[in-house]
Amino acid sequence: MAGRVTSVDVAARAGVSRSAVSRCFTPGASIAPETRRKVTEAAKALGYRPNAIARSLIAGRSRMIAVVVGYMQNQFYPDLLDRLARELQARGYHLLLFAASPEGDSDALFPQILAYQADGIILASATLSSALADECNAAGIPVVLINRTTDGTGVSSVTADNVNGARAVADFLLAGGHRRFAYVAGTAASSTNQDREAAFRGRLAEAGIGEVLREDGGYSQEGAAEAARRLLTRRDRPDAVFCANDHMAIAFMDAARHALGLRIPQDVSVVGYDDVGPARWPSYALTSVEQPVEAMVDIAASALLDRIEGRETAARIARVPGALVVRSSARRPAAGIMTIDGRDVWTP
Amino acid sequence: MAGRVTSVDVAARAGVSRSAVSRCFTPGASIAPETRRKVTEAAKALGYRPNAIARSLIAGRSRMIAVVVGYMQNQFYPDLLDRLARELQARGYHLLLFAASPEGDSDALFPQILAYQADGIILASATLSSALADECNAAGIPVVLINRTTDGTGVSSVTADNVNGARAVADFLLAGGHRRFAYVAGTAASSTNQDREAAFRGRLAEAGIGEVLREDGGYSQEGAAEAARRLLTRRDRPDAVFCANDHMAIAFMDAARHALGLRIPQDVSVVGYDDVGPARWPSYALTSVEQPVEAMVDIAASALLDRIEGRETAARIARVPGALVVRSSARRPAAGIMTIDGRDVWTP
């Protein structure tokens, strides 16, 4: 019964044109709220079932973007997913979610992404193998990586400007008079971790600091707490620690204070990366380099949709700068901090 | 070119049956990893594009579940979404994500959910109007609410056992010798908030406590911090505060300690609800009633898929019990706490 109701019936009952009915059920099409209300009412009354899927077969478009995420405990990813869903919805697409396995195994995902005929793919998992990106790209499906890069060609990527961000952390800690430095690493294979670590070490080396202690935190809070125990019980314990992300920095701070009885920043300074919500919680007041989620999502969505909709054929590589936001988890330099829009920012 | 490659070509190249090719690209179908590898390799080499969408038109199934979420800053929701995605993937469905507007406006979502022919819908937003659930149900699409209920019939819901959870909080605080009680409310219209508040007040009334202070936190951290300022600067400030969720309890604790200089639990005890990750962070060590995400997702997925796949026609109402996990944000009673699986749990 419901299947036999057509858009003509709905248009007649709603007192609008058939094209208004079509627009109401087309993702991203513009329609006046009052018209939408009329069409929706009529469609409900008649039991009308529109069919975006049939339309997608005709148009060769599913208007779905496959998004692969993992690591949802790190608040950066829920924030990113939320923004992505809203941005894609506003542009007439919807987000088909795939959860990456913790091991980063992509073999099982590729056939599924193909089967659903996603128009494009966004990979937003710092630990996912880049093989999936290359496979999708080879299959002709536009791909954007967020928060990591790949060596493969033809794949767009949007990251924070990790190199300048990590250099700023080094400068900030040097200006604060710190002497012994440590880095708590994320997963070694992730490009984000590599970029942050190399830039941090590189800038310190330029300043004559040859030795930087290192512990592996594996992007997990357990790993970061363990790294804190190892680093901070050394006789020559560091006085400045850069954690590859805030998620680890928070666990590092908790272990330093609550398991080891150290004061932050008097005994040890801690800096993170991402500037996620918990970094602003007064218990942490974490100094951190922001990853500007809103700008990153804007660029990622444009890079993807420009290719899907044929406005652009080339892949785009974007690095989005973010401020080093100064709070109280690290000793503050005497100069170089400015208050901008209510935030203290490192601007030497 | 790619469009003309068929599953027969892929089967021949891979040296497997045509049904193996079909299983490789069917969500939820079982296939040996080695067979999948062979099929995927052959499909890639030939540029084969399977088509779940065309199949869904034939089968009358999209194998997509629309999931509506908002409020991703509260870690309960990212955890829920992550589990849901994995559970649905394992059962051969994928998750089409819709972001609820902060105002809970569902008018724009309903036509889109219809248009994508979702097989079912999961609403997981404590602030969303229940109108959407009733609309979808009326349109014949099975609906499951998570973390809220509706008065409408025919709609399944899965919540924590909010009544017994909130009663346990009252008992626990009474046993700890507290005298002046307060409740920090979430959005007043949400069933979860109503259930928790009524049960908390009801149990206290049974114990002869007539007055319970109340501030509105609106499920936001800003609201909770403001509630702390109002409650804790009173001359007759409460010594026991129950916040409707952990997300607010954390901001309440931070405001009490860092803005008002109070000690927790010596000056004021704080209890939350959800037992999200940050409740376990040593800076908070929040006493909280758990919402058992894993069990809730299991039940929600079964309730939905049993209806979609025709094994069940009735809606299911499930309330999942969760433990009151005792940490150090509230004064501990002398008796009634047991250590179970490494957690201290209130078992009077």
XYZ file of C-alpha atoms in Angstrom:
696
model
C 0.000 0.000 0.000
C 2.604 2.545 1.141
C 4.769 1.672 -1.846
C 2.058 2.727 -4.288
C 1.784 6.288 -3.010
C 3.692 8.588 -5.366
C 5.128 12.066 -5.061
C 2.202 13.294 -7.199
C -0.239 12.191 -4.477
C 1.841 13.899 -1.801
C 2.106 17.115 -3.840
C -1.678 17.183 -4.368
C -2.452 16.668 -0.697
C 0.151 19.205 0.460
C -0.915 21.746 -2.143
C 2.656 22.180 -3.409
C 4.505 21.348 -6.598
C 5.934 17.903 -7.233
C 9.389 19.427 -7.280
C 8.810 20.689 -3.727
C 8.122 17.095 -2.665
C 11.278 15.962 -4.366
C 13.326 18.713 -2.690
C 11.962 17.776 0.725
C 13.399 14.295 0.381
C 16.626 15.188 -1.409
C 19.620 15.526 0.880
C 20.972 19.056 0.760
C 18.206 20.526 -1.403
C 16.909 23.879 -0.203
C 13.293 24.145 0.892
C 11.295 26.620 2.979
C 10.493 25.267 6.472
C 6.772 25.832 5.934
C 6.822 23.902 2.637
C 8.793 21.138 4.297
C 6.226 20.961 7.072
C 3.347 20.660 4.575
C 5.104 17.973 2.555
C 6.110 16.001 5.643
C 2.566 16.116 7.010
C 1.099 14.914 3.719
C 3.744 12.216 3.332
C 2.997 10.938 6.840
C -0.752 10.971 6.280
C -0.413 8.983 3.060
C 2.370 6.673 4.185
C 4.645 7.877 1.395
C 8.100 6.289 1.267
C 10.552 8.284 -0.836
C 13.551 6.464 -2.121
C 16.956 8.083 -2.126
C 18.474 4.733 -2.918
C 16.621 4.299 -6.182
C 17.557 7.860 -7.096
C 21.170 7.130 -6.291
C 21.195 4.247 -8.760
C 19.912 6.550 -11.462
C 22.253 9.386 -10.568
C 25.220 7.110 -9.869
C 25.573 8.726 -6.468
C 24.755 7.371 -3.034
C 25.231 10.715 -1.264
C 26.927 8.765 1.470
C 30.443 9.340 2.751
C 32.088 6.431 4.531
C 33.878 7.636 7.640
C 36.271 5.323 9.433
C 37.146 6.145 13.018
C 38.612 4.411 16.012
C 39.952 5.677 19.336
C 36.753 7.373 20.521
C 38.087 7.699 24.093
C 40.214 10.584 22.848
C 37.749 13.479 22.813
C 39.311 14.836 19.610
C 37.568 12.097 17.628
C 34.012 12.517 18.946
C 34.363 16.263 18.345
C 35.578 15.595 14.832
C 32.790 13.129 14.102
C 30.138 15.499 15.390
C 31.410 18.350 13.201
C 31.774 16.065 10.194
C 28.214 14.780 10.512
C 26.854 18.330 10.711
C 29.000 19.644 7.867
C 28.152 16.749 5.532
C 24.445 16.974 6.425
C 24.491 20.676 5.567
C 26.063 19.860 2.206
C 23.530 17.159 1.376
C 25.507 14.060 2.289
C 25.276 11.617 5.137
C 27.889 9.791 7.030
C 28.136 6.010 6.998
C 30.183 5.082 10.038
C 32.748 2.309 10.116
C 34.548 1.462 13.336
C 38.187 0.592 12.807
C 39.362 -2.406 14.730
C 41.804 -1.562 17.518
C 44.494 -3.432 15.599
C 43.984 -1.136 12.614
C 43.047 -4.058 10.356
C 41.418 -2.648 7.259
C 40.998 -5.838 5.239
C 37.427 -6.407 6.343
C 36.380 -2.795 5.744
C 37.309 -2.334 2.106
C 34.718 -4.727 0.583
C 31.993 -3.175 2.756
C 32.854 0.370 1.727
C 32.747 -0.706 -1.920
C 29.477 -2.563 -1.452
C 27.679 0.466 -0.034
C 28.867 2.543 -3.002
C 30.112 5.374 -0.814
C 30.775 8.470 -2.917
C 33.888 9.195 -0.900
C 35.794 8.173 2.179
C 37.171 9.985 5.168
C 39.698 8.144 7.294
C 40.056 9.660 10.712
C 42.001 7.222 12.782
C 45.528 7.896 13.827
C 46.293 4.214 14.053
C 44.718 2.896 10.851
C 47.029 1.458 8.236
C 47.231 3.624 5.149
C 46.626 0.568 2.957
C 42.880 1.205 3.036
C 43.360 4.738 1.703
C 45.440 3.463 -1.171
C 42.953 0.687 -1.966
C 40.022 3.082 -2.091
C 41.970 5.564 -4.160
C 42.916 2.803 -6.604
C 39.219 1.874 -6.852
C 38.443 5.432 -7.943
C 36.781 6.561 -4.717
C 38.054 9.923 -3.467
C 39.759 9.665 -0.096
C 40.624 12.232 2.541
C 42.746 11.412 5.544
C 42.270 13.493 8.668
C 45.039 13.695 11.253
C 47.435 11.564 9.302
C 49.201 11.501 5.970
C 50.207 8.738 3.600
C 53.044 8.382 1.143
C 50.610 7.155 -1.494
C 49.705 9.591 -4.259
C 46.224 10.772 -5.104
C 45.031 10.813 -1.515
C 44.076 14.108 0.141
C 45.040 14.763 3.728
C 44.238 17.349 6.337
C 46.373 17.581 9.429
C 47.328 20.163 11.977
C 50.601 21.893 11.191
C 52.331 19.347 13.406
C 55.833 20.513 12.559
C 55.342 24.131 13.543
C 53.146 23.126 16.465
C 55.808 20.855 17.949
C 58.547 23.429 17.281
C 56.490 25.974 19.193
C 56.283 23.556 22.139
C 60.086 23.253 22.130
C 60.516 27.042 21.975
C 57.985 27.569 24.727
C 59.661 25.055 27.055
C 63.114 26.478 26.297
C 61.875 30.002 27.053
C 60.477 28.696 30.344
C 64.023 27.752 31.392
C 63.609 23.974 31.290
C 66.744 21.837 31.084
C 65.842 18.175 30.745
C 63.319 17.209 28.126
C 61.228 14.129 27.467
C 58.782 13.054 24.793
C 55.907 10.615 25.383
C 55.228 9.068 21.996
C 52.006 7.884 20.381
C 51.984 4.881 18.063
C 55.386 5.028 16.390
C 54.011 4.277 12.919
C 51.546 7.154 12.856
C 52.634 10.094 10.737
C 51.265 12.512 13.313
C 53.507 11.069 15.994
C 56.502 11.039 13.677
C 55.992 14.655 12.639
C 55.553 15.907 16.186
C 58.499 13.984 17.571
C 60.929 14.878 14.794
C 60.043 18.587 14.935
C 60.292 18.715 18.738
C 63.689 16.992 18.735
C 64.850 19.004 15.750
C 64.119 22.349 17.352
C 65.721 21.296 20.641
C 68.823 20.126 18.759
C 69.057 23.519 17.057
C 69.105 25.017 20.553
C 71.948 22.704 21.554
C 69.886 20.104 23.429
C 71.150 16.737 22.253
C 69.438 14.398 24.690
C 65.672 14.012 24.786
C 64.316 11.166 26.911
C 61.614 9.106 25.262
C 58.920 6.741 26.438
C 56.269 5.040 24.370
C 52.706 5.854 25.448
C 51.021 4.208 22.440
C 48.264 6.888 22.482
C 46.714 5.149 25.500
C 46.168 6.468 29.011
C 47.576 3.299 30.551
C 50.677 3.712 28.398
C 51.055 7.361 29.408
C 50.681 6.585 33.134
C 53.342 3.897 32.795
C 55.591 6.337 30.912
C 55.184 8.809 33.786
C 56.256 6.182 36.308
C 59.347 5.334 34.303
C 60.370 8.904 33.479
C 59.620 10.571 36.776
C 61.284 8.039 39.072
C 64.650 8.479 37.313
C 67.378 10.235 39.290
C 67.790 12.576 36.344
C 64.075 13.046 35.841
C 62.993 15.507 33.165
C 61.592 18.907 34.100
C 59.673 19.275 30.813
C 57.544 16.600 29.142
C 55.797 16.889 25.791
C 53.065 14.267 25.326
C 52.041 13.491 21.738
C 48.397 14.249 22.578
C 46.208 15.596 25.376
C 44.585 12.236 26.017
C 47.969 10.930 27.171
C 49.021 14.218 28.830
C 46.042 14.036 31.181
C 46.920 10.530 32.338
C 50.562 11.584 32.623
C 49.570 14.494 34.904
C 47.353 12.279 37.048
C 50.123 9.715 37.509
C 52.679 12.431 38.324
C 50.447 13.995 40.961
C 48.481 11.150 42.436
C 50.817 8.159 42.099
C 54.161 9.970 42.456
C 53.259 13.010 44.558
C 54.847 15.552 42.233
C 53.638 19.118 41.710
C 52.807 20.441 38.268
C 54.420 22.645 37.029
C 56.803 23.181 39.995
C 58.385 19.721 39.733
C 57.606 18.928 36.120
C 56.000 20.824 33.244
C 53.612 18.968 30.922
C 52.435 20.061 27.449
C 49.956 18.221 25.224
C 48.571 18.441 21.704
C 44.934 18.796 20.470
C 43.436 21.224 23.020
C 40.449 18.944 23.625
C 37.721 19.776 26.134
C 39.371 18.151 29.184
C 42.501 20.292 28.625
C 40.362 23.240 29.720
C 39.055 21.504 32.857
C 40.546 23.318 35.872
C 41.979 20.085 37.323
C 44.348 19.929 34.356
C 44.566 23.449 32.876
C 46.750 21.815 30.256
C 48.999 23.863 28.013
C 48.391 22.410 24.561
C 48.614 23.051 20.838
C 45.142 23.227 19.355
C 44.002 21.131 16.436
C 41.388 23.405 14.889
C 38.637 20.841 14.327
C 36.226 23.227 12.636
C 38.751 24.378 10.034
C 40.014 20.849 9.468
C 36.494 19.559 8.834
C 35.726 22.439 6.472
C 38.797 21.722 4.392
C 38.297 17.946 4.433
C 34.668 18.227 3.335
C 35.540 20.663 0.557
C 38.461 18.573 -0.667
C 36.232 15.502 -0.835
C 33.106 17.069 -2.318
C 35.066 19.062 -4.892
C 36.314 15.756 -6.257
C 33.006 13.910 -5.956
C 31.139 16.708 -7.674
C 33.790 17.099 -10.355
C 35.059 20.593 -9.538
C 38.550 19.337 -8.850
C 40.576 16.290 -9.780
C 43.770 16.698 -7.795
C 44.355 15.563 -4.242
C 44.873 18.294 -1.699
C 47.390 18.300 1.161
C 46.443 20.779 3.878
C 48.236 21.632 7.111
C 46.161 23.792 9.402
C 48.006 25.972 11.907
C 46.848 25.990 15.517
C 47.766 28.142 18.490
C 49.827 26.981 21.470
C 47.309 27.703 24.231
C 49.028 28.497 27.511
C 47.459 27.393 30.774
C 49.165 26.313 33.973
C 50.485 22.769 33.441
C 53.875 24.117 32.339
C 56.083 26.858 33.741
C 55.361 30.078 31.865
C 58.131 32.074 30.211
C 58.558 35.674 31.386
C 57.650 37.002 27.942
C 55.979 35.847 24.743
C 52.423 35.198 25.924
C 49.531 37.279 24.607
C 45.857 37.158 25.486
C 43.834 36.751 22.282
C 40.049 36.247 22.369
C 40.194 35.322 26.031
C 42.933 32.718 25.583
C 46.595 33.010 26.556
C 48.567 32.139 23.449
C 52.315 31.681 22.912
C 53.386 34.358 20.420
C 57.104 34.899 20.916
C 34.514 -0.258 -17.839
C 34.438 -1.070 -14.118
C 30.667 -1.379 -14.270
C 30.853 -4.238 -16.738
C 32.954 -6.521 -14.564
C 30.685 -9.119 -12.962
C 30.975 -11.404 -9.976
C 31.530 -14.275 -12.419
C 34.737 -12.618 -13.646
C 35.895 -12.059 -10.077
C 35.118 -15.655 -9.083
C 37.063 -16.996 -12.071
C 40.123 -14.878 -11.357
C 40.064 -15.624 -7.637
C 39.503 -19.337 -8.193
C 36.492 -19.378 -5.879
C 32.754 -19.875 -6.282
C 30.463 -17.040 -7.278
C 28.735 -17.372 -3.942
C 32.057 -16.709 -2.205
C 32.283 -13.425 -4.125
C 28.779 -12.561 -3.082
C 29.508 -13.347 0.567
C 32.620 -11.191 0.511
C 30.537 -8.156 -0.371
C 27.481 -8.938 1.741
C 27.412 -7.224 5.109
C 27.465 -9.795 7.888
C 27.983 -12.849 5.681
C 30.571 -15.282 6.959
C 33.665 -15.892 4.867
C 37.101 -17.356 5.561
C 39.824 -14.668 5.761
C 41.865 -16.390 3.043
C 38.871 -16.538 0.681
C 38.125 -12.895 1.404
C 41.710 -11.990 0.612
C 41.555 -13.823 -2.739
C 38.252 -12.225 -3.700
C 39.376 -8.749 -2.655
C 42.600 -9.080 -4.656
C 40.729 -10.215 -7.765
C 38.087 -7.504 -7.356
C 40.779 -4.860 -7.075
C 42.678 -6.159 -10.073
C 39.539 -6.153 -12.242
C 38.047 -2.938 -10.874
C 34.907 -4.767 -9.753
C 32.282 -2.607 -8.049
C 29.738 -4.640 -6.101
C 26.455 -3.005 -5.376
C 24.790 -3.401 -2.029
C 22.374 -0.668 -3.002
C 20.976 -2.504 -5.994
C 20.709 -5.619 -3.852
C 18.857 -3.658 -1.186
C 16.241 -2.587 -3.728
C 15.663 -6.204 -4.659
C 15.638 -7.405 -1.050
C 13.708 -4.422 0.272
C 16.467 -3.860 2.809
C 19.139 -1.199 2.962
C 21.055 -2.891 5.793
C 21.513 0.564 7.234
C 20.452 1.693 10.697
C 19.975 5.420 11.184
C 21.507 6.529 14.465
C 20.738 9.973 15.820
C 23.070 11.385 18.441
C 23.894 14.750 19.923
C 25.891 15.771 22.988
C 29.175 14.175 21.996
C 31.080 16.098 24.708
C 29.612 13.666 27.231
C 31.874 10.637 26.894
C 28.918 8.298 27.376
C 27.784 9.026 23.812
C 31.067 8.424 21.955
C 31.424 5.167 23.897
C 27.881 4.221 22.942
C 28.407 5.100 19.288
C 31.634 3.134 19.100
C 29.991 0.033 20.559
C 26.930 0.423 18.369
C 29.014 0.673 15.206
C 30.951 -2.476 16.105
C 27.870 -4.421 17.154
C 25.898 -3.511 14.024
C 28.899 -4.221 11.783
C 29.222 -7.651 13.367
C 25.543 -8.316 12.649
C 25.775 -7.241 9.027
C 24.404 -3.712 9.269
C 26.003 -0.316 9.053
C 25.307 2.845 10.871
C 24.129 5.973 9.092
C 24.874 8.841 11.436
C 22.606 11.823 11.944
C 23.648 14.660 14.228
C 20.784 16.070 16.253
C 20.688 19.830 16.388
C 21.451 21.230 19.849
C 17.863 22.454 20.042
C 16.599 18.904 19.557
C 14.731 19.858 16.374
C 13.825 16.690 14.548
C 11.742 18.135 11.724
C 14.608 18.220 9.267
C 15.777 14.702 10.115
C 12.633 12.695 9.477
C 12.470 13.136 5.679
C 16.152 12.291 5.375
C 15.813 9.108 7.405
C 12.890 8.068 5.195
C 14.756 8.941 2.028
C 17.718 6.733 2.864
C 15.339 3.815 3.536
C 16.948 3.005 6.863
C 15.803 -0.430 8.055
C 15.589 0.859 11.606
C 16.411 3.790 13.802
C 18.267 4.221 17.063
C 17.767 7.495 18.889
C 20.495 8.116 21.406
C 20.170 11.680 22.481
C 18.923 12.604 25.892
C 17.666 15.955 24.662
C 15.910 14.949 21.442
C 12.163 15.376 21.296
C 10.353 12.076 21.211
C 8.293 13.267 18.231
C 10.835 11.771 15.840
C 10.472 8.344 17.444
C 6.731 8.467 17.070
C 6.951 9.651 13.448
C 9.301 6.860 12.472
C 7.224 4.288 14.303
C 4.091 5.525 12.516
C 5.934 5.175 9.197
C 6.553 1.506 9.990
C 10.253 1.806 10.734
C 11.305 0.042 13.957
C 12.674 2.460 16.533
C 14.789 1.964 19.633
C 15.466 4.752 22.094
C 18.630 4.535 24.155
C 18.896 6.446 27.425
C 15.378 7.825 27.271
C 11.824 6.612 27.115
C 8.713 7.906 25.406
C 5.048 7.691 26.239
C 4.295 6.675 22.659
C 3.440 3.029 22.083
C 5.269 0.694 19.747
C 8.678 2.205 20.428
C 11.368 0.115 22.137
C 13.599 1.697 24.735
C 16.736 0.723 26.590
C 17.769 2.709 29.633
C 19.746 2.188 32.775
C 17.597 1.242 35.753
C 17.472 4.924 36.685
C 15.002 4.473 39.505
C 17.004 1.906 41.439
C 20.259 3.655 40.543
C 19.099 6.979 41.984
C 17.605 5.283 45.060
C 20.983 3.642 45.686
C 22.630 7.074 45.545
C 20.206 8.342 48.201
C 20.828 5.306 50.414
C 24.574 5.625 49.990
C 24.597 9.319 50.938
C 22.279 8.696 53.905
C 24.543 5.877 55.122
C 27.502 8.267 54.840
C 25.827 10.525 57.406
C 24.995 13.446 55.113
C 22.337 15.907 56.228
C 21.671 18.477 53.532
C 21.025 17.210 50.041
C 20.996 18.814 46.609
C 20.233 17.650 43.090
C 21.799 19.171 39.955
C 19.312 18.494 37.189
C 19.782 17.766 33.496
C 17.272 18.990 30.940
C 13.977 18.911 32.810
C 12.058 17.369 29.908
C 14.295 14.330 29.545
C 12.835 11.143 30.953
C 16.241 10.144 32.295
C 16.447 13.298 34.372
C 12.885 12.928 35.574
C 13.385 9.320 36.623
C 16.629 10.027 38.472
C 15.315 13.093 40.262
C 12.001 11.576 41.328
C 13.640 8.404 42.654
C 16.342 10.328 44.533
C 13.798 12.652 46.156
C 11.389 9.781 46.790
C 13.939 7.687 48.662
C 15.097 10.677 50.723
C 11.470 11.477 51.593
C 10.993 7.902 52.780
C 13.931 8.509 55.109
C 12.300 11.661 56.436
C 14.268 14.203 54.391
C 11.737 16.674 53.077
C 13.962 19.376 51.658
C 16.249 18.732 48.693
C 17.905 21.757 47.121
C 17.788 21.861 43.355
C 19.687 23.676 40.633
C 19.342 23.278 36.906
C 22.556 22.217 35.154
C 20.921 21.544 31.768
C 23.380 18.650 31.130
C 26.113 21.210 30.362
C 29.389 21.802 32.147
C 28.815 25.554 32.218
C 25.413 24.944 33.807
C 26.907 22.606 36.401
C 29.686 25.051 37.326
C 27.076 27.782 37.758
C 24.952 25.431 39.881
C 27.988 24.791 42.096
C 28.490 28.532 42.599
C 24.876 29.008 43.597
C 24.582 25.955 45.844
C 27.941 26.116 47.572
C 27.935 29.810 48.475
C 24.678 29.437 50.449
C 24.926 29.751 54.222
C 23.121 26.435 54.482
C 25.162 24.805 51.760
C 24.504 21.129 51.068
C 26.970 18.479 52.193
C 25.809 15.952 49.562
C 25.181 16.698 45.884
C 23.865 14.253 43.301
C 24.484 15.414 39.718
C 22.267 13.911 37.014
C 25.331 12.764 35.067
C 29.120 12.530 35.346
C 29.695 15.156 32.678
C 28.114 17.722 35.006
C 29.563 16.189 38.195
C 33.095 16.743 36.909
C 32.467 20.431 36.238
C 30.719 20.706 39.604
C 33.798 19.258 41.345
C 36.162 21.565 39.476
C 34.095 24.624 40.402
C 33.861 23.532 44.054
C 37.599 23.020 44.347
C 39.150 25.575 42.051
C 36.658 28.453 42.091
C 35.354 28.058 45.646
C 38.285 26.444 47.466
C 36.264 23.592 48.948
C 37.572 20.129 49.691
C 35.887 17.026 48.276
C 34.563 15.042 50.090
C 35.434 16.766 53.402
C 33.348 19.871 52.658
C 30.929 18.444 50.129
C 30.308 14.981 48.681
C 29.570 14.631 44.959
C 28.026 11.643 43.163
C 27.401 11.322 39.422
C 25.721 8.928 37.001
C 27.128 7.034 33.954
C 30.594 5.980 35.200
C 32.275 7.346 32.066
C 36.043 7.229 31.552
C 36.839 10.568 33.241
C 35.057 9.390 36.440
C 37.979 6.996 36.850
C 40.643 9.675 36.336
C 42.454 10.158 39.660
C 41.768 13.912 39.671
C 38.063 13.142 40.068
C 37.787 9.568 41.416
C 34.064 10.136 41.068
C 31.562 7.921 42.837
C 28.996 7.149 40.150
C 26.271 4.759 39.037
C 27.363 2.908 35.929
C 25.353 2.806 32.735
C 26.437 -0.543 31.316
C 27.041 0.513 27.700
C 27.905 -2.934 26.429
C 24.728 -4.557 27.767
C 22.573 -1.635 26.629
C 23.951 -1.854 23.083
C 23.452 -5.622 22.988
C 19.823 -5.292 23.991
C 19.142 -2.336 21.696
C 20.650 -4.094 18.681
C 18.702 -7.284 19.386
C 15.432 -5.432 19.939
C 15.861 -3.619 16.631
C 17.112 -6.490 14.491
C 14.527 -8.917 15.861
C 11.845 -6.600 14.479
C 13.629 -5.830 11.209
C 14.261 -9.492 10.538
C 10.747 -10.477 11.546
C 11.502 -12.564 14.620
C 9.518 -10.257 16.880
C 6.790 -7.702 16.389
C 6.383 -6.157 19.836
C 8.341 -3.243 21.193
C 10.644 -4.021 24.099
C 11.199 -1.886 27.195
C 14.465 -2.749 28.949
C 15.975 -1.297 32.107
C 19.525 -2.417 32.674
C 20.834 -2.406 36.248
C 24.223 -0.857 36.966
C 26.422 -0.816 40.045
C 27.040 2.215 42.244
C 30.822 2.386 41.941
C 32.399 3.897 45.046
C 35.491 6.065 44.708
C 36.529 9.066 46.786
C 34.367 12.018 45.702
C 31.827 11.265 48.435
C 32.238 10.351 52.095
C 32.142 6.560 52.435
C 29.749 4.825 54.793
C 31.327 2.626 57.485
C 29.684 -0.475 56.020
C 28.039 -1.648 52.820
C 30.934 -1.462 50.344
C 32.289 -4.606 48.723
C 35.180 -5.047 46.331
C 33.946 -6.915 43.249
C 36.205 -7.507 40.249
C 38.567 -4.803 41.434
C 35.873 -2.162 41.903
C 34.403 -0.927 45.163
C 30.648 -1.294 44.843
C 27.816 -0.180 47.155
C 26.029 -3.364 48.282
C 24.220 -2.563 51.533
